[in-house]
CSV table of C-alpha atoms in Angstrom, one decimal:
chain,number,residue,atom,x,y,z
A,1,MET,CA,-8.7,110.1,14.5
A,2,THR,CA,-6.5,112.4,16.6
A,3,PRO,CA,-7.6,113.6,20.0
A,4,ASP,CA,-8.1,117.1,18.6
A,5,GLN,CA,-10.4,115.7,15.8
A,6,ILE,CA,-12.4,113.8,18.4
A,7,GLU,CA,-12.9,116.8,20.6
A,8,SER,CA,-13.9,118.9,17.7
A,9,ALA,CA,-16.4,116.3,16.5
A,10,VAL,CA,-18.0,116.0,19.9
A,11,ALA,CA,-18.2,119.7,20.3
A,12,ALA,CA,-19.8,120.1,16.9
A,13,ALA,CA,-22.4,117.4,17.7
A,14,MET,CA,-23.5,118.9,21.0
A,15,PRO,CA,-26.4,121.1,19.7
A,16,GLN,CA,-28.0,118.0,18.2
A,17,ALA,CA,-27.2,116.0,21.3
A,18,VAL,CA,-28.9,118.5,23.5
A,19,GLU,CA,-32.0,118.7,21.3
A,20,GLU,CA,-32.2,114.9,21.3
A,21,LEU,CA,-31.8,114.7,25.0
A,22,ARG,CA,-34.6,117.2,25.4
A,23,ARG,CA,-36.9,115.1,23.2
A,24,LEU,CA,-36.0,111.9,24.9
A,25,ALA,CA,-36.4,113.3,28.4
A,26,ALA,CA,-39.8,114.7,27.4
A,27,ILE,CA,-41.1,111.1,27.2
A,28,PRO,CA,-42.4,110.0,30.6
A,29,SER,CA,-40.9,106.5,30.3
A,30,VAL,CA,-41.7,105.4,33.9
A,31,ALA,CA,-41.7,101.5,33.9
A,32,PHE,CA,-43.2,101.2,37.3
A,33,PRO,CA,-46.5,99.3,37.6
A,34,GLY,CA,-49.6,101.6,37.4
A,35,HIS,CA,-47.9,104.0,35.0
A,36,PRO,CA,-48.8,104.1,31.2
A,37,GLU,CA,-46.8,101.7,29.1
A,38,GLU,CA,-47.1,103.5,25.8
A,39,PRO,CA,-44.4,106.2,26.7
A,40,VAL,CA,-42.0,103.4,27.7
A,41,TYR,CA,-42.3,101.8,24.3
A,42,ALA,CA,-42.1,105.3,22.7
A,43,ALA,CA,-38.7,105.9,24.4
A,44,ALA,CA,-37.5,102.5,23.2
A,45,ALA,CA,-38.4,103.4,19.6
A,46,MET,CA,-36.6,106.7,19.9
A,47,VAL,CA,-33.5,105.0,21.3
A,48,GLU,CA,-33.6,102.6,18.4
A,49,ASP,CA,-33.7,105.5,16.0
A,50,LEU,CA,-30.8,107.2,17.8
A,51,LEU,CA,-28.6,104.1,17.6
A,52,ARG,CA,-29.3,103.7,13.9
A,53,SER,CA,-28.1,107.3,13.4
A,54,THR,CA,-24.6,106.3,14.6
A,55,GLY,CA,-24.0,104.0,11.8
A,56,LEU,CA,-23.8,100.7,13.8
A,57,ALA,CA,-24.0,97.7,11.5
A,58,ARG,CA,-27.0,96.1,13.4
A,59,VAL,CA,-29.6,97.7,15.6
A,60,GLN,CA,-32.8,96.2,16.9
A,61,GLN,CA,-35.2,95.9,19.8
A,62,VAL,CA,-34.9,92.7,21.7
A,63,PRO,CA,-37.6,91.3,24.0
A,64,VAL,CA,-36.8,90.9,27.7
A,65,GLU,CA,-39.1,88.4,29.4
A,66,GLY,CA,-41.4,90.1,31.9
A,67,SER,CA,-40.1,93.5,31.0
A,68,PHE,CA,-40.0,96.2,28.3
A,69,PRO,CA,-37.7,95.7,25.3
A,70,ALA,CA,-34.0,96.4,25.4
A,71,VAL,CA,-32.4,98.2,22.4
A,72,TYR,CA,-29.3,96.4,21.1
A,73,GLY,CA,-26.8,97.5,18.5
A,74,GLU,CA,-23.4,96.3,17.4
A,75,THR,CA,-20.5,96.7,14.9
A,76,PRO,CA,-17.9,93.9,14.7
A,77,ALA,CA,-14.3,94.7,15.8
A,78,PRO,CA,-11.7,95.5,13.2
A,79,PRO,CA,-9.0,92.7,13.0
A,80,GLY,CA,-7.0,92.6,16.3
A,81,ALA,CA,-9.1,95.2,18.0
A,82,PRO,CA,-11.1,94.6,21.3
A,83,THR,CA,-14.9,94.9,21.7
A,84,VAL,CA,-16.5,97.3,24.1
A,85,LEU,CA,-20.1,97.0,25.5
A,86,LEU,CA,-21.9,100.2,26.3
A,87,TYR,CA,-24.8,100.2,28.7
A,88,ALA,CA,-27.5,102.7,29.8
A,89,HIS,CA,-31.2,102.6,30.5
A,90,TYR,CA,-34.1,104.6,29.0
A,91,ASP,CA,-36.7,104.2,31.8
A,92,VAL,CA,-36.9,106.8,34.6
A,93,GLN,CA,-38.1,107.2,38.2
A,94,PRO,CA,-41.6,108.6,38.7
A,95,ALA,CA,-41.6,112.3,39.0
A,96,GLY,CA,-43.3,112.4,42.4
A,97,ASP,CA,-45.1,115.6,43.5
A,98,PRO,CA,-45.2,118.1,40.6
A,99,ALA,CA,-45.4,120.9,43.1
A,100,ALA,CA,-41.9,120.1,44.3
A,101,TRP,CA,-40.5,120.8,40.9
A,102,ARG,CA,-39.4,124.3,39.8
A,103,THR,CA,-40.0,123.3,36.2
A,104,PRO,CA,-42.4,120.7,34.8
A,105,PRO,CA,-40.7,117.3,35.2
A,106,PHE,CA,-41.4,116.1,31.6
A,107,GLU,CA,-41.0,119.5,29.9
A,108,PRO,CA,-37.1,119.6,29.8
A,109,THR,CA,-36.1,123.2,30.5
A,110,LEU,CA,-32.7,124.7,29.8
A,111,ILE,CA,-31.5,127.2,32.5
A,112,ASP,CA,-27.9,128.5,32.6
A,113,GLY,CA,-26.3,125.6,30.8
A,114,GLN,CA,-28.2,122.9,32.7
A,115,LEU,CA,-31.2,120.9,31.4
A,116,PHE,CA,-33.8,120.2,34.0
A,117,GLY,CA,-36.3,117.4,33.9
A,118,ARG,CA,-36.8,113.8,35.0
A,119,GLY,CA,-34.3,111.5,33.3
A,120,THR,CA,-32.1,114.2,31.9
A,121,ALA,CA,-29.3,112.8,34.1
A,122,ASP,CA,-30.5,109.3,35.2
A,123,ASP,CA,-30.0,107.9,32.7
A,124,LYS,CA,-30.9,109.5,29.4
A,125,SER,CA,-27.6,111.5,29.7
A,126,GLY,CA,-25.9,108.1,29.5
A,127,ILE,CA,-27.7,107.2,26.3
A,128,ILE,CA,-26.8,110.6,24.7
A,129,SER,CA,-23.2,110.2,25.9
A,130,HIS,CA,-23.0,106.9,24.0
A,131,ILE,CA,-24.7,108.3,20.9
A,132,THR,CA,-22.5,111.4,20.7
A,133,ALA,CA,-19.3,109.4,21.3
A,134,LEU,CA,-20.1,106.9,18.5
A,135,ARG,CA,-21.1,109.7,16.1
A,136,ALA,CA,-17.7,111.2,16.5
A,137,PHE,CA,-16.3,108.4,14.3
A,138,GLN,CA,-18.8,108.8,11.5
A,139,GLY,CA,-19.3,105.0,11.2
A,140,ARG,CA,-15.5,104.1,11.2
A,141,LEU,CA,-15.2,102.8,14.8
A,142,PRO,CA,-11.7,101.9,15.9
A,143,VAL,CA,-13.0,99.0,18.1
A,144,GLY,CA,-15.9,96.6,18.1
A,145,VAL,CA,-18.9,98.1,19.8
A,146,LYS,CA,-22.0,96.5,21.4
A,147,VAL,CA,-24.7,98.6,22.9
A,148,ILE,CA,-27.5,97.5,25.3
A,149,ILE,CA,-30.0,100.1,26.5
A,150,GLU,CA,-32.6,98.6,28.8
A,151,GLY,CA,-36.1,99.7,29.7
A,152,GLN,CA,-36.7,98.6,33.3
A,153,GLU,CA,-33.6,99.4,35.4
A,154,GLU,CA,-35.4,101.6,38.0
A,155,TYR,CA,-38.0,99.0,38.7
A,156,ALA,CA,-37.1,95.2,38.8
A,157,GLY,CA,-33.9,95.6,36.8
A,158,GLU,CA,-33.0,92.0,37.6
A,159,ARG,CA,-35.0,91.0,34.5
A,160,LEU,CA,-32.2,92.1,32.3
A,161,GLU,CA,-29.8,90.1,34.5
A,162,ALA,CA,-31.7,86.9,33.5
A,163,PHE,CA,-31.5,88.1,29.8
A,164,VAL,CA,-27.7,88.4,30.1
A,165,GLU,CA,-27.4,85.0,31.7
A,166,ARG,CA,-29.4,83.5,28.8
A,167,ASN,CA,-27.6,85.4,26.0
A,168,PRO,CA,-24.0,85.7,27.1
A,169,GLU,CA,-22.5,85.7,23.5
A,170,LEU,CA,-24.7,88.6,22.5
A,171,LEU,CA,-23.1,90.8,25.1
A,172,ARG,CA,-19.6,89.3,25.5
A,173,ALA,CA,-16.9,92.1,25.4
A,174,ASP,CA,-13.4,92.9,26.5
A,175,ALA,CA,-14.5,96.1,28.3
A,176,ILE,CA,-17.8,97.3,29.6
A,177,VAL,CA,-18.8,100.9,30.0
A,178,VAL,CA,-21.7,101.5,32.4
A,179,ALA,CA,-22.9,105.1,31.9
A,180,ASP,CA,-25.1,105.3,35.0
A,181,THR,CA,-22.9,107.1,37.6
A,182,GLY,CA,-21.1,110.4,37.7
A,183,ASN,CA,-18.5,112.6,39.3
A,184,PRO,CA,-18.6,114.0,42.8
A,185,ARG,CA,-18.7,117.5,41.4
A,186,ILE,CA,-19.0,119.0,38.0
A,187,GLY,CA,-15.6,118.9,36.3
A,188,ASP,CA,-14.1,116.6,39.0
A,189,PRO,CA,-13.4,113.3,37.0
A,190,ALA,CA,-14.0,110.1,38.8
A,191,VAL,CA,-14.5,106.4,38.1
A,192,THR,CA,-16.9,104.5,40.3
A,193,THR,CA,-15.0,101.4,41.6
A,194,SER,CA,-17.5,100.1,44.1
A,195,LEU,CA,-21.3,99.8,44.4
A,196,ARG,CA,-23.4,98.8,47.3
A,197,GLY,CA,-25.9,96.0,46.8
A,198,MET,CA,-29.5,96.3,47.8
A,199,ALA,CA,-32.2,94.3,49.6
A,200,ALA,CA,-35.7,95.5,50.2
A,201,PHE,CA,-38.9,94.1,51.6
A,202,THR,CA,-42.4,95.1,52.9
A,203,ILE,CA,-43.4,94.5,56.5
A,204,GLU,CA,-47.0,94.4,57.6
A,205,VAL,CA,-48.3,94.5,61.2
A,206,ARG,CA,-51.8,93.6,62.2
A,207,THR,CA,-53.5,94.0,65.6
A,208,LEU,CA,-57.2,94.4,65.3
A,209,ARG,CA,-60.0,93.3,62.9
A,210,GLU,CA,-60.9,96.9,62.1
A,211,PRO,CA,-60.3,100.4,63.4
A,212,VAL,CA,-61.8,101.2,66.8
A,213,HIS,CA,-62.5,104.5,68.5
A,214,SER,CA,-59.4,105.9,70.2
A,215,GLY,CA,-61.4,107.4,73.1
A,216,SER,CA,-63.3,104.2,73.8
A,217,PHE,CA,-60.5,101.7,73.2
A,218,GLY,CA,-57.2,103.7,73.2
A,219,GLY,CA,-54.9,102.8,76.0
A,220,ALA,CA,-55.7,99.1,75.9
A,221,ALA,CA,-56.3,98.2,72.2
A,222,PRO,CA,-52.9,97.6,70.5
A,223,ASP,CA,-52.1,100.2,67.9
A,224,ALA,CA,-50.6,98.6,64.8
A,225,LEU,CA,-48.9,101.8,63.8
A,226,ALA,CA,-47.3,102.3,67.3
A,227,ALA,CA,-46.1,98.7,67.2
A,228,LEU,CA,-44.5,99.1,63.7
A,229,MET,CA,-42.9,102.4,64.7
A,230,ARG,CA,-41.3,100.7,67.8
A,231,MET,CA,-39.9,98.0,65.5
A,232,LEU,CA,-38.5,100.3,62.9
A,233,THR,CA,-36.8,102.7,65.3
A,234,SER,CA,-35.1,99.7,67.0
A,235,LEU,CA,-33.1,99.2,63.9
A,236,HIS,CA,-30.7,102.0,64.8
A,237,ASP,CA,-29.2,103.2,68.0
A,238,ASP,CA,-29.3,106.8,69.3
A,239,ASN,CA,-26.2,107.7,67.2
A,240,GLY,CA,-27.8,106.3,64.0
A,241,ASP,CA,-25.6,103.2,63.8
A,242,ILE,CA,-27.3,99.9,62.8
A,243,ARG,CA,-28.2,97.6,65.8
A,244,VAL,CA,-28.8,94.5,63.7
A,245,PRO,CA,-26.2,91.8,64.6
A,246,GLY,CA,-24.0,90.7,61.7
A,247,LEU,CA,-24.0,94.0,59.8
A,248,PRO,CA,-20.7,95.7,60.8
A,249,ARG,CA,-19.3,99.0,59.5
A,250,GLY,CA,-16.9,98.8,56.6
A,251,THR,CA,-13.9,100.8,55.5
A,252,PHE,CA,-13.4,102.6,52.1
A,253,LEU,CA,-9.8,103.2,51.4
A,254,GLY,CA,-10.2,106.1,49.0
A,255,GLN,CA,-11.2,109.7,49.8
A,256,GLY,CA,-14.8,110.5,50.4
A,257,PRO,CA,-16.7,113.9,50.5
A,258,ALA,CA,-16.0,116.5,53.0
A,259,GLU,CA,-18.7,116.9,55.6
A,260,GLU,CA,-19.6,120.5,54.6
A,261,GLU,CA,-19.8,119.4,51.0
A,262,PHE,CA,-22.0,116.4,51.8
A,263,ARG,CA,-24.3,118.5,54.0
A,264,LYS,CA,-24.8,121.0,51.2
A,265,THR,CA,-25.4,118.3,48.5
A,266,ALA,CA,-27.8,116.3,50.8
A,267,GLY,CA,-29.6,119.5,51.9
A,268,VAL,CA,-29.1,118.8,55.6
A,269,LEU,CA,-30.8,121.6,57.6
A,270,ASP,CA,-28.8,123.8,59.9
A,271,GLY,CA,-28.3,122.3,63.3
A,272,VAL,CA,-29.3,118.8,62.2
A,273,SER,CA,-26.5,116.2,62.8
A,274,LEU,CA,-25.3,113.5,60.4
A,275,VAL,CA,-25.9,110.0,61.6
A,276,GLY,CA,-23.7,107.0,62.0
A,277,SER,CA,-20.0,106.5,62.8
A,278,GLY,CA,-16.8,106.3,60.8
A,279,SER,CA,-15.8,108.5,57.8
A,280,LEU,CA,-18.4,109.6,55.3
A,281,ALA,CA,-16.8,107.3,52.7
A,282,ASP,CA,-17.2,104.4,55.1
A,283,ARG,CA,-20.8,105.2,55.8
A,284,LEU,CA,-21.8,105.9,52.2
A,285,TRP,CA,-19.9,103.4,50.2
A,286,SER,CA,-18.7,100.5,52.4
A,287,SER,CA,-21.2,100.0,55.2
A,288,TYR,CA,-24.8,98.9,55.6
A,289,ALA,CA,-27.6,101.4,55.6
A,290,ILE,CA,-31.3,100.8,56.4
A,291,THR,CA,-33.9,103.2,55.3
A,292,VAL,CA,-37.7,103.2,55.6
A,293,THR,CA,-38.7,104.3,52.1
A,294,GLY,CA,-42.5,104.0,52.5
A,295,LEU,CA,-45.1,103.8,55.2
A,296,ASP,CA,-48.9,103.2,54.9
A,297,VAL,CA,-50.6,105.4,57.5
A,298,PRO,CA,-53.5,107.7,57.5
A,299,THR,CA,-52.6,111.2,56.3
A,300,VAL,CA,-52.8,114.1,58.7
A,301,SER,CA,-55.5,115.8,56.7
A,302,GLY,CA,-57.5,112.5,56.6
A,303,ALA,CA,-56.9,111.5,60.2
A,304,ILE,CA,-59.7,110.1,62.3
A,305,ASN,CA,-59.8,109.4,66.1
A,306,ALA,CA,-59.2,105.6,65.7
A,307,VAL,CA,-56.7,103.0,66.8
A,308,GLN,CA,-55.1,101.6,63.7
A,309,PRO,CA,-55.7,97.8,63.0
A,310,ALA,CA,-53.0,97.3,60.4
A,311,THR,CA,-50.1,99.2,58.7
A,312,ARG,CA,-47.2,98.5,56.3
A,313,ALA,CA,-43.7,99.8,55.6
A,314,ARG,CA,-41.2,99.4,52.8
A,315,VAL,CA,-37.6,98.9,54.1
A,316,THR,CA,-34.5,99.2,52.0
A,317,VAL,CA,-31.1,97.9,53.0
A,318,ARG,CA,-27.9,99.0,51.2
A,319,VAL,CA,-25.3,96.3,51.3
A,320,PRO,CA,-21.5,96.7,51.1
A,321,PRO,CA,-19.9,95.4,47.9
A,322,ALA,CA,-18.6,92.2,49.6
A,323,GLY,CA,-21.9,91.6,51.5
A,324,ASP,CA,-24.5,89.0,50.6
A,325,PRO,CA,-28.0,90.7,50.1
A,326,LYS,CA,-29.9,87.5,50.9
A,327,THR,CA,-28.1,87.0,54.2
A,328,THR,CA,-28.5,90.6,55.0
A,329,VAL,CA,-32.3,90.8,54.5
A,330,ASN,CA,-32.7,87.6,56.5
A,331,ALA,CA,-30.7,89.2,59.4
A,332,VAL,CA,-32.9,92.3,59.3
A,333,VAL,CA,-36.1,90.3,59.1
A,334,GLU,CA,-35.1,88.1,62.0
A,335,PHE,CA,-34.2,91.1,64.1
A,336,LEU,CA,-37.6,92.7,63.5
A,337,ARG,CA,-39.3,89.5,64.5
A,338,GLN,CA,-37.3,89.5,67.8
A,339,VAL,CA,-38.3,93.0,68.6
A,340,THR,CA,-42.0,92.6,67.7
A,341,PRO,CA,-44.0,93.9,70.7
A,342,TRP,CA,-47.3,92.8,72.2
A,343,GLY,CA,-47.6,89.6,70.2
A,344,VAL,CA,-48.8,91.5,67.2
A,345,GLN,CA,-49.1,89.6,63.9
A,346,VAL,CA,-46.2,90.4,61.5
A,347,SER,CA,-45.6,89.3,58.0
A,348,PHE,CA,-42.9,90.0,55.4
A,349,GLY,CA,-43.1,90.0,51.6
A,350,ASP,CA,-42.2,91.6,48.2
A,351,PHE,CA,-38.5,90.8,48.6
A,352,THR,CA,-36.0,92.3,46.2
A,353,VAL,CA,-32.2,91.6,46.3
A,354,GLY,CA,-29.3,92.8,44.2
A,355,SER,CA,-25.5,92.3,44.6
A,356,GLY,CA,-22.9,95.0,44.9
A,357,PHE,CA,-19.7,95.4,42.9
A,358,GLN,CA,-16.0,95.9,43.6
A,359,ALA,CA,-13.7,96.7,40.7
A,360,ASP,CA,-10.2,95.3,40.3
A,361,SER,CA,-7.3,97.7,40.7
A,362,GLY,CA,-7.3,98.4,37.0
A,363,GLY,CA,-6.0,97.0,33.7
A,364,LYS,CA,-5.5,98.1,30.1
A,365,ALA,CA,-9.0,99.4,29.7
A,366,ARG,CA,-8.8,101.4,32.9
A,367,SER,CA,-5.5,102.9,31.9
A,368,ALA,CA,-7.0,103.9,28.5
A,369,LEU,CA,-9.9,105.5,30.3
A,370,ASN,CA,-7.5,107.4,32.7
A,371,ARG,CA,-5.8,108.9,29.7
A,372,ALA,CA,-9.1,109.8,28.0
A,373,MET,CA,-10.6,111.4,31.1
A,374,GLU,CA,-7.4,113.4,31.8
A,375,ARG,CA,-7.6,114.8,28.3
A,376,ALA,CA,-11.3,115.5,28.5
A,377,PHE,CA,-11.4,117.0,32.0
A,378,GLY,CA,-7.9,118.4,32.3
A,379,ARG,CA,-6.9,116.1,35.2
A,380,PRO,CA,-6.8,112.3,35.8
A,381,PRO,CA,-9.8,110.7,37.4
A,382,ARG,CA,-9.9,109.4,41.0
A,383,ASP,CA,-11.6,106.3,42.4
A,384,VAL,CA,-14.9,106.8,44.2
A,385,GLY,CA,-17.6,104.6,45.6
A,386,ALA,CA,-21.4,104.8,45.1
A,387,GLY,CA,-24.0,104.1,47.7
A,388,GLY,CA,-26.6,103.2,45.1
A,389,SER,CA,-27.0,99.9,43.4
A,390,ILE,CA,-26.8,98.6,39.8
A,391,PRO,CA,-27.4,94.9,40.2
A,392,LEU,CA,-26.7,94.2,36.6
A,393,VAL,CA,-23.0,95.1,37.1
A,394,ASN,CA,-22.5,92.1,39.3
A,395,THR,CA,-24.2,89.8,36.7
A,396,LEU,CA,-21.9,91.2,34.0
A,397,LEU,CA,-18.9,90.5,36.2
A,398,LYS,CA,-19.9,86.9,36.8
A,399,GLN,CA,-20.7,86.3,33.1
A,400,PHE,CA,-17.5,88.0,31.8
A,401,PRO,CA,-14.9,87.7,34.5
A,402,ALA,CA,-12.1,88.7,32.1
A,403,ALA,CA,-13.8,92.0,31.1
A,404,GLU,CA,-13.0,95.3,32.7
A,405,ILE,CA,-16.1,97.1,33.9
A,406,LEU,CA,-15.9,100.9,34.0
A,407,LEU,CA,-18.5,103.1,35.6
A,408,PHE,CA,-18.6,106.8,34.8
A,409,GLY,CA,-21.1,109.3,33.4
A,410,ALA,CA,-22.6,112.8,33.6
A,411,GLU,CA,-24.6,112.3,36.8
A,412,ASP,CA,-22.8,114.5,39.2
A,413,GLU,CA,-23.8,114.5,42.9
A,414,ASP,CA,-25.9,117.7,42.5
A,415,ALA,CA,-27.9,116.2,39.6
A,416,ALA,CA,-30.8,115.4,42.0
A,417,ILE,CA,-31.4,112.0,40.4
A,418,HIS,CA,-34.5,110.3,41.8
A,419,ALA,CA,-35.5,113.6,43.3
A,420,PRO,CA,-37.4,116.8,42.2
A,421,ASN,CA,-35.5,119.2,39.9
A,422,GLU,CA,-33.2,116.6,38.4
A,423,ARG,CA,-30.8,118.1,35.9
A,424,VAL,CA,-27.7,117.5,33.9
A,425,ASP,CA,-24.9,120.0,33.3
A,426,LEU,CA,-24.4,120.3,29.5
A,427,ASP,CA,-20.6,120.9,29.8
A,428,GLU,CA,-20.3,117.8,31.9
A,429,LEU,CA,-22.3,115.9,29.3
A,430,ARG,CA,-19.9,117.1,26.6
A,431,ARG,CA,-16.8,116.2,28.6
A,432,THR,CA,-18.3,112.7,29.4
A,433,ALA,CA,-19.0,112.1,25.7
A,434,THR,CA,-15.6,113.3,24.8
A,435,ALA,CA,-13.9,111.0,27.3
A,436,GLU,CA,-15.9,108.0,26.0
A,437,ALA,CA,-14.9,108.7,22.4
A,438,LEU,CA,-11.3,109.2,23.4
A,439,PHE,CA,-11.4,106.0,25.4
A,440,LEU,CA,-12.6,104.0,22.3
A,441,GLN,CA,-9.7,105.5,20.3
A,442,GLU,CA,-7.2,104.9,23.1
A,443,LEU,CA,-8.3,101.3,23.5
A,444,SER,CA,-7.6,100.6,19.9
A,445,ARG,CA,-3.9,101.6,20.2
A,446,PRO,CA,-1.4,98.7,20.2
A,447,SER,CA,0.2,100.1,23.3
A,448,ALA,CA,-3.1,99.9,25.1
A,449,LEU,CA,-3.5,96.3,24.2
A,450,GLY,CA,0.0,95.3,25.1
A,451,VAL,CA,0.9,93.9,21.7
């Protein structure tokens, strides 16, 4: 197919793509414990139907131990052509407080060319990008294609990592497209070349057998909440830089966001300073970051006059691509032990770790993607980092060291993934699907393969 034909085919497929994204995003496929499992299985079934509609030779759900099923599809490569693995996930983050949404989170709503709803961007847009790109070829794919769509990336995604390690031949490919990132801004093409890793744990502090009256005992009885707050605030200095030994700032060689742009995207209030030192690219993509993501305390509305006997917090650490998550979490835990006040009892548990990723400078597949994205977006892509983590990527790199791993997608920085009012821009979705289809065609050319 010519580039013009591919662009026309994707454009013609967009009404169907939008309707399917609307239906898929209406399924509350939250794979977190405590949420209904039936919608997760319903999303898997719909993804299976969507993959079958592309004309792939083989499509099936495959069990993943301890997790929800992945959906797998494949079509063998024509003689001499490479094979591309396409990845996305059909599970989504919990919606959170419905009152924080301008539209119902699981009733996808189209407003001014943007589709709002949980999962419309992360990562059901990635699924629809793959589906639309494959449909452009009407079953006559120029390369071999394998597709893996998992169902528990947002919670405990390491279960698919174990699946990959046990089934390497099923997923072996020459190039891997991970459609779970996006551009800094709509229409600003970028390829994500680095990901931070992640470590997380829960800390619990105990001081008393039970709550005691703050009037009768306050001032002498040790408050578990006060102890934990002292420990957590000690993790950073007054400037917001990390105080834990062995976690130095890193350097990102590419261009990061401008401060004004970042403040707007992050929603930083007027007069509030950013934290940390170094460039924004350094802080966001190549340095450690420690965030308290949860705290068990009495609510203000339910407060009573009592000294708290126990409290817990969830701590998440983002790790630079070259950092070791296990060493990192050990350093943070040891630091917290050292700053524990008053001899309080402290324990740690529920550990999670995932490695980061640093792409090579680029090879034949990246060159093909550059040409495809330049055609789809009107300018060549630039390299960017991502502060978030996709632990599976590092597993793919270890299993298939010769494969080029390419991260791009329709999740621009304003898409509000993991937050209220998540949305995907439909023009961005079209350009992303077009770029992927053009990439598959470009990769099949002899000049792209060096033959």
